[in-house]
Coordinates of C-alpha atoms in Angstrom, one line a residue:
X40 CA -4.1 -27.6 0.3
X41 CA -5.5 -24.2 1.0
X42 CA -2.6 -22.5 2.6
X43 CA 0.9 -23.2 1.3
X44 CA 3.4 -21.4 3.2
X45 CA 6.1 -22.2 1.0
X46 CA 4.0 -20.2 -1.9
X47 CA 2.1 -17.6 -0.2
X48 CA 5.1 -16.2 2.3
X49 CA 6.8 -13.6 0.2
X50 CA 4.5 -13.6 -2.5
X51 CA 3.2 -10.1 -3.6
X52 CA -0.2 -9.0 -4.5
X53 CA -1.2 -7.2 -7.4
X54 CA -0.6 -3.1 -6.8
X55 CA -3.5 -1.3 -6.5
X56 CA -4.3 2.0 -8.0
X57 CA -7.2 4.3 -6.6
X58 CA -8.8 7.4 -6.3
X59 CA -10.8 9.1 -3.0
X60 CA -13.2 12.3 -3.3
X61 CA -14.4 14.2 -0.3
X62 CA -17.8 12.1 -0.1
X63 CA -15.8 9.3 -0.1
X64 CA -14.3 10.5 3.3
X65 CA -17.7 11.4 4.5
X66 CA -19.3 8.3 3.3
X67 CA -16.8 6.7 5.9
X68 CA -16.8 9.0 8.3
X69 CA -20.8 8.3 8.8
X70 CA -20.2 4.4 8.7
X71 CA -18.0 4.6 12.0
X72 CA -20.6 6.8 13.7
X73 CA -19.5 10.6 12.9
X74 CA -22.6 13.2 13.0
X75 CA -24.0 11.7 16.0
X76 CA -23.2 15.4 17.6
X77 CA -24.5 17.3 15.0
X78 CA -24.4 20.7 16.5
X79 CA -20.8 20.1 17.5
X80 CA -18.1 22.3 15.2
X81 CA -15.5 19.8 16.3
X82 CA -17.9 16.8 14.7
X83 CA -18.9 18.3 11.7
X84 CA -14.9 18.9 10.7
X85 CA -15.8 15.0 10.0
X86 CA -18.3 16.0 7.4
X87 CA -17.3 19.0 5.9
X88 CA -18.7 18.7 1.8
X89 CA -15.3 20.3 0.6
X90 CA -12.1 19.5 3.0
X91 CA -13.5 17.0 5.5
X92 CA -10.4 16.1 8.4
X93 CA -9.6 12.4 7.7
X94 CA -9.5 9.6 10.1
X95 CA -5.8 7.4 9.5
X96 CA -8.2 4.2 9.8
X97 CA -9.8 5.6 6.3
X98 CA -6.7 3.9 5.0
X99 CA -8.3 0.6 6.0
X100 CA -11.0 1.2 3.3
X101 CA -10.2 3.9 0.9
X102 CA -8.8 0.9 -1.6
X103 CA -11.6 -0.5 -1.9
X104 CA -14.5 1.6 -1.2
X105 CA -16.3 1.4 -4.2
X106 CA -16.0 -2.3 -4.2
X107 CA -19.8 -3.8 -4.8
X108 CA -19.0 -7.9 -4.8
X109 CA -18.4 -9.9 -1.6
X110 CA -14.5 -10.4 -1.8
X111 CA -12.3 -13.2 -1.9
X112 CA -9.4 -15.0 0.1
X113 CA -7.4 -16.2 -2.6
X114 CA -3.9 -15.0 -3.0
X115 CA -0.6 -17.0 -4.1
X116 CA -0.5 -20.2 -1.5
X117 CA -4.0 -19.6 0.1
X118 CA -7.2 -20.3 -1.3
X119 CA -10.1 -20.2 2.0
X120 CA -13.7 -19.9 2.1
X121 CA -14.8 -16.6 3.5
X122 CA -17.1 -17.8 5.8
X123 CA -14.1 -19.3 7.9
X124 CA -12.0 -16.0 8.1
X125 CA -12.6 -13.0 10.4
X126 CA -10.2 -9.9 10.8
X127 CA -7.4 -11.0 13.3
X128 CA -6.0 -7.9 14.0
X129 CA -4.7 -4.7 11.8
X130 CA -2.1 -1.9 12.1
X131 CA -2.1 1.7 9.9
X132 CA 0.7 4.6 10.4
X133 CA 0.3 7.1 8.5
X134 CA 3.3 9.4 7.0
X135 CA 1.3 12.6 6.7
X136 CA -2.4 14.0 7.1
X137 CA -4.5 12.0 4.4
X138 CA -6.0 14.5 2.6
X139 CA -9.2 15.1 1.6
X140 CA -9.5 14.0 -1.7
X141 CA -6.1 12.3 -4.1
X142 CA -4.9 9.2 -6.1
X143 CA -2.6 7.0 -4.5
X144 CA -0.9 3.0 -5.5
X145 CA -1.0 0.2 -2.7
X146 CA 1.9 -2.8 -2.5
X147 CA 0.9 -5.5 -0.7
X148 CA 2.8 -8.6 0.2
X149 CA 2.1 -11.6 2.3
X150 CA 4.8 -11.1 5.1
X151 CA 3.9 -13.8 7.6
X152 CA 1.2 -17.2 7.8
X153 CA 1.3 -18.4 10.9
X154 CA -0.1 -22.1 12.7
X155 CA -2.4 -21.7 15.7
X156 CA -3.5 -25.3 15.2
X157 CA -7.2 -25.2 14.8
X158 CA -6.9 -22.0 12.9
X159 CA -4.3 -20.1 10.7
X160 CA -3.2 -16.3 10.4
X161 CA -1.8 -14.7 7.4
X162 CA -0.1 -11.4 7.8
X163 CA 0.0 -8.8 4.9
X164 CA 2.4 -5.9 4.9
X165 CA 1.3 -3.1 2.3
X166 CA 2.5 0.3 1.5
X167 CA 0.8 3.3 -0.3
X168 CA 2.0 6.3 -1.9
X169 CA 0.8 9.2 -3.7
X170 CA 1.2 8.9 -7.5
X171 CA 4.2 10.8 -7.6
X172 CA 5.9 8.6 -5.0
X173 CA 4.9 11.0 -1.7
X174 CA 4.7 8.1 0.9
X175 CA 1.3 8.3 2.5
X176 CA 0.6 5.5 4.9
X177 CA 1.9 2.0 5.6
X178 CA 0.0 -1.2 6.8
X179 CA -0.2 -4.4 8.2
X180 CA -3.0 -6.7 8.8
X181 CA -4.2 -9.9 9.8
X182 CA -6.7 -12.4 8.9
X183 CA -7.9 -15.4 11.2
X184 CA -8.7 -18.8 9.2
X185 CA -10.8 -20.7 11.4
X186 CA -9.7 -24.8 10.3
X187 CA -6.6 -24.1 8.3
X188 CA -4.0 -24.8 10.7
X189 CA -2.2 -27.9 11.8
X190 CA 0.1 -27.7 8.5
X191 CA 3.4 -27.8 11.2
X192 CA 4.3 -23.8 10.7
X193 CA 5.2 -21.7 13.9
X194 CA 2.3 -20.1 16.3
X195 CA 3.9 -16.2 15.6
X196 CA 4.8 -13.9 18.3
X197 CA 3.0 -12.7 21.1
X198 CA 2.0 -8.7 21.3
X199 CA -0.1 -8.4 23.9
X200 CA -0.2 -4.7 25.3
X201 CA -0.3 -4.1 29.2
X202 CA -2.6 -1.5 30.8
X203 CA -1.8 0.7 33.3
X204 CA -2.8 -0.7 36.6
X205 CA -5.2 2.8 37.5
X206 CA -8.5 4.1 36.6
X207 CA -8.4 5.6 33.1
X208 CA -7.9 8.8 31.9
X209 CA -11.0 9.0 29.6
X210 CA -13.9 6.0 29.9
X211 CA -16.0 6.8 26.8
X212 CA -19.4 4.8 25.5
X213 CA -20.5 5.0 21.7
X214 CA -23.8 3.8 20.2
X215 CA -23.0 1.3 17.5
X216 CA -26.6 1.8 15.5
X217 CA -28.8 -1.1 14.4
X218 CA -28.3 -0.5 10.8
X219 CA -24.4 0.2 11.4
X220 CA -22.9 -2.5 9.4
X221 CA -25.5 -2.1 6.5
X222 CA -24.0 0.9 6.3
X223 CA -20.6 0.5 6.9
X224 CA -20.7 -1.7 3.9
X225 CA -21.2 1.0 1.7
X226 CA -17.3 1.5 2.2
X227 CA -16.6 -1.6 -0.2
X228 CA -17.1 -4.4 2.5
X229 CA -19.7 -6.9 0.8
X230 CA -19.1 -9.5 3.4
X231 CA -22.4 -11.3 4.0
X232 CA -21.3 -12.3 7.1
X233 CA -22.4 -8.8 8.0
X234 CA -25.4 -8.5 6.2
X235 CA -26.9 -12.0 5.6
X236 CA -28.7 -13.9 8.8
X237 CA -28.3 -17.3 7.3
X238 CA -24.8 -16.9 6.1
X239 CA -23.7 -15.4 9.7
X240 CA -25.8 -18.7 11.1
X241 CA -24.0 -20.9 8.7
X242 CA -20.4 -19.4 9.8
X243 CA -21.8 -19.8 13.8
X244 CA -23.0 -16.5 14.5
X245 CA -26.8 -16.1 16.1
X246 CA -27.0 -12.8 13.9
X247 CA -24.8 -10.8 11.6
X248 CA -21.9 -8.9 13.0
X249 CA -20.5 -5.5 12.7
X250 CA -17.6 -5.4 10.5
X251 CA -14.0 -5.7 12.9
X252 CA -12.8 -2.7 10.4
X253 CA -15.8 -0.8 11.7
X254 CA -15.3 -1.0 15.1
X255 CA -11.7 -0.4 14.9
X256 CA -12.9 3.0 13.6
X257 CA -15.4 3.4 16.2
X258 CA -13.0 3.5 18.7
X259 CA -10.1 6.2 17.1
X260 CA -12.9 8.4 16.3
X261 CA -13.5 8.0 20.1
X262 CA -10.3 8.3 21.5
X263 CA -9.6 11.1 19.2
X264 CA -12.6 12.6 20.1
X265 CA -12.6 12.8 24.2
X266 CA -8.5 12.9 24.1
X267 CA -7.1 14.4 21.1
X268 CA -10.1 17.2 20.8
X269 CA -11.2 16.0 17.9
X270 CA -8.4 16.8 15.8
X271 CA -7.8 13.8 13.3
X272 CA -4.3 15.1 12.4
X273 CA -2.6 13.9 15.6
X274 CA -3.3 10.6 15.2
X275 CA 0.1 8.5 13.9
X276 CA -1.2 5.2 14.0
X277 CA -3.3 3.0 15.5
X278 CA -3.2 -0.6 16.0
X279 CA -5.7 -3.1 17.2
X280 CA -6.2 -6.9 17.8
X281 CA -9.9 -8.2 17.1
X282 CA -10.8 -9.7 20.8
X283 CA -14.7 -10.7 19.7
X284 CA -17.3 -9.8 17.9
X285 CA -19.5 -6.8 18.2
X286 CA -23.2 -6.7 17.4
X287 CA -25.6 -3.8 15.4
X288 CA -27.1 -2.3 18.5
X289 CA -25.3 -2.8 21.0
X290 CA -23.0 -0.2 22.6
X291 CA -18.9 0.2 22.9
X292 CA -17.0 1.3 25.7
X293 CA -13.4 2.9 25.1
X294 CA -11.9 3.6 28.4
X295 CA -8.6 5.5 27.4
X296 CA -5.1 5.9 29.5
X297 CA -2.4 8.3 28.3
X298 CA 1.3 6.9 28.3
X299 CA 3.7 9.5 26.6
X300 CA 2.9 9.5 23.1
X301 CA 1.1 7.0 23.0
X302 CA -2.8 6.3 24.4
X303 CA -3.5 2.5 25.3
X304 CA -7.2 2.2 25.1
X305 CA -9.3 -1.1 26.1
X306 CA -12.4 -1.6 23.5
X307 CA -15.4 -3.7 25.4
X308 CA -19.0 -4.2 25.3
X309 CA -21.2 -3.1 28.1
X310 CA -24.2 -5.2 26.7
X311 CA -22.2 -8.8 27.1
X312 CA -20.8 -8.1 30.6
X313 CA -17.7 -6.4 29.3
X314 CA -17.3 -8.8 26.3
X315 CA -13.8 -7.7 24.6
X316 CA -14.0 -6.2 21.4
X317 CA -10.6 -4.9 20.7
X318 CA -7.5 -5.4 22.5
X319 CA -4.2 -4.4 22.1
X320 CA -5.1 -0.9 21.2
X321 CA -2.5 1.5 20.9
X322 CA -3.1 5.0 19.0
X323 CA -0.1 6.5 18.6
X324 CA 0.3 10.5 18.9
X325 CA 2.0 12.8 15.9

C-alpha cells in the first residue's frame, strides 16, 4: 500500500544538517524574480555579494539547495511516485531575521495524512535551529497525492481565509520569466515536472510548470515589496495554499489588503482569466 497511516503519522524524518553562504541567498533571491529593478537600492538589498536581506520563504529551500537529483516521496508509511504529487500548501514563521550566511539542523515529522478520496495529503511539521540550539524558523507543509486516497482516513480541516469585502490596498503584477523554473531549480528542486515536456505531459500538464515553492516566493517578495518597503525583516510568516498551477511566462497578480498585523493577499493569473494561483495567503507582520 503506498500510504500507511498507521506508519507514517508520527514517524520522524531523518535531521538534516546544512550550511547557507551569501550566494546562496542571492542564488534564491534571483530564482523568485529579485533584480528585475536593478537601479532600485531597495532591490538590490536582495543581492547584496556580502550581507544580502533574506526572504523567510528562503527557509523553503535553504535545506536543500544544493540538491542536484530529482527527489523522492518516500518516507516511513508512504512510498508515491512523484509524478502524482504537487505542493498542497506550505507554512514558514520565522523566530528571527535569517541571516545571511550560517549552519543550522532541521526535524521533521509527519504530523498529519489525510483522505480526500481521489487524492491524499500528508502534512509535515519541521523545526530548525542554529547549531547551538538558537531557534530559527519553524515549518509545515503539505503535499497533494493525486490517487492515493480512499484508504478510510478523515478529509482534515478546512482553513480557508476570507478577504475583505473592498478594493485592495496594494494590486501588484510580477513577470514570472520564461526560463523561471529552469532557474528556480538551481535552488535544489530537480523535479522534471518543471523542467521536462514529456514528463509534465505524462503527469497531465500541456507544458512544464513553475515550481508552487517559486511562486509562493514571488508573491512575499511582492507584498513585501509594495507594502512592507522592501524590508524582508518584517515579515513573520507567511502561509499559502497551492490553488493551480502557474506557467513560465505568464504574469502574477498579488492584490494585497492590510488587516492588523497581518496582510491577506489573493495570488491569481491575469493570462488565464484570473486563474488562482495561491490562496489562503496570509503574511504575517513582525
Amino acid at each position: 500500500m503506498p500510504i500507511d497511516p498507521s506508519i507514517a503519522v508520527g514517524a520522524e524524518l531523518p535531521a538534516q544538517q546544512f550550511s547557507w553562504s551569501p550566494s546562496d541567498v542571492q542564488l534564491y533571491h534571483l530564482g523568485i524574480g529579485a533584480g528585475a529593478r536593478p537601479l532600485d537600492q531597495r532591490e538590490l538589498r536582495y543581492l547584496d555579494d556580502a550581507k544580502p536581506q533574506v526572504l523567510p520563504t528562503f527557509a523553503t529551500v535553504v535545506a536543500n539547495i544544493h540538491a542536484t537529483e530529482a527527489p523522492r516521496v518516500s518516507f516511513p508509511g508512504i512510498e508515491i511516485d512523484l509524478a502524482k504529487v504537487v505542493h498542497g500548501s506550505q507554512e514558514v514563521t520565522v523566530h528571527q531575521p535569517i541571516p545571511a550566511s550560517g549552519s543550522a539542523q532541521t526535524t521533521t515529522r509527519i504530523a498529519e495524512v489525510w483522505d480526500k478520496g481521489k487524492a491524499a495529503v500528508v502534512v509535515q511539521e519541521s523545526t530548525t535551529v542554529a547549531l547551538d540550539g538558537t531557534p530559527l524558523w519553524t515549518a509545515r507543509s503539505s503535499i497533494f497525492a493525486r490517487g492515493e486516497g480512499g484508504f478510510g482516513g478523515e478529509r482534515g480541516p478546512s482553513e480557508s481565509v476570507e478577504l475583505p469585502d473592498r478594493e485592495p490596498d496594494a494590486d501588484v503584477t510580477s513577470q514570472v520569466l520564461s526560463q523561471q523554473a529552469l532557474l528556480y531549480r538551481m535552488c535544489g528542486d530537480r523535479n522534471p515536472l518543471h523542467s521536462d515536456p514529456a514528463f509534465a505531459s505524462a503527469a497531465g500538464f500541456p507544458a512544464p510548470i513553475l515550481h508552487g515553492l517559486c511562486t509562493y516566493g514571488i508573491v512575499c517578495k511582492a507584498a513585501t515589496d509594495t507594502v512592507l518597503g522592501g524590508d524582508a525583516d518584517r515579515v513573520k510568516g507567511f502561509r499559502a495554499r497551492f490553488a493551480g498551477v502557474v506557467y513560465p511566462g505568464e504574469t502574477l497578480r498579488t492584490r494585497i489588503w492590510r488587516d492588523g498585523d497581518r496582510l491577506l493577499i489573493s495570488a491569481t493569473v491575469p493570462d488565464r482569466d484570473g486563474a488562482p494561483a495561491l490562496a489562503d495567503v496570509v503574511l504575517t507582520v513582525a
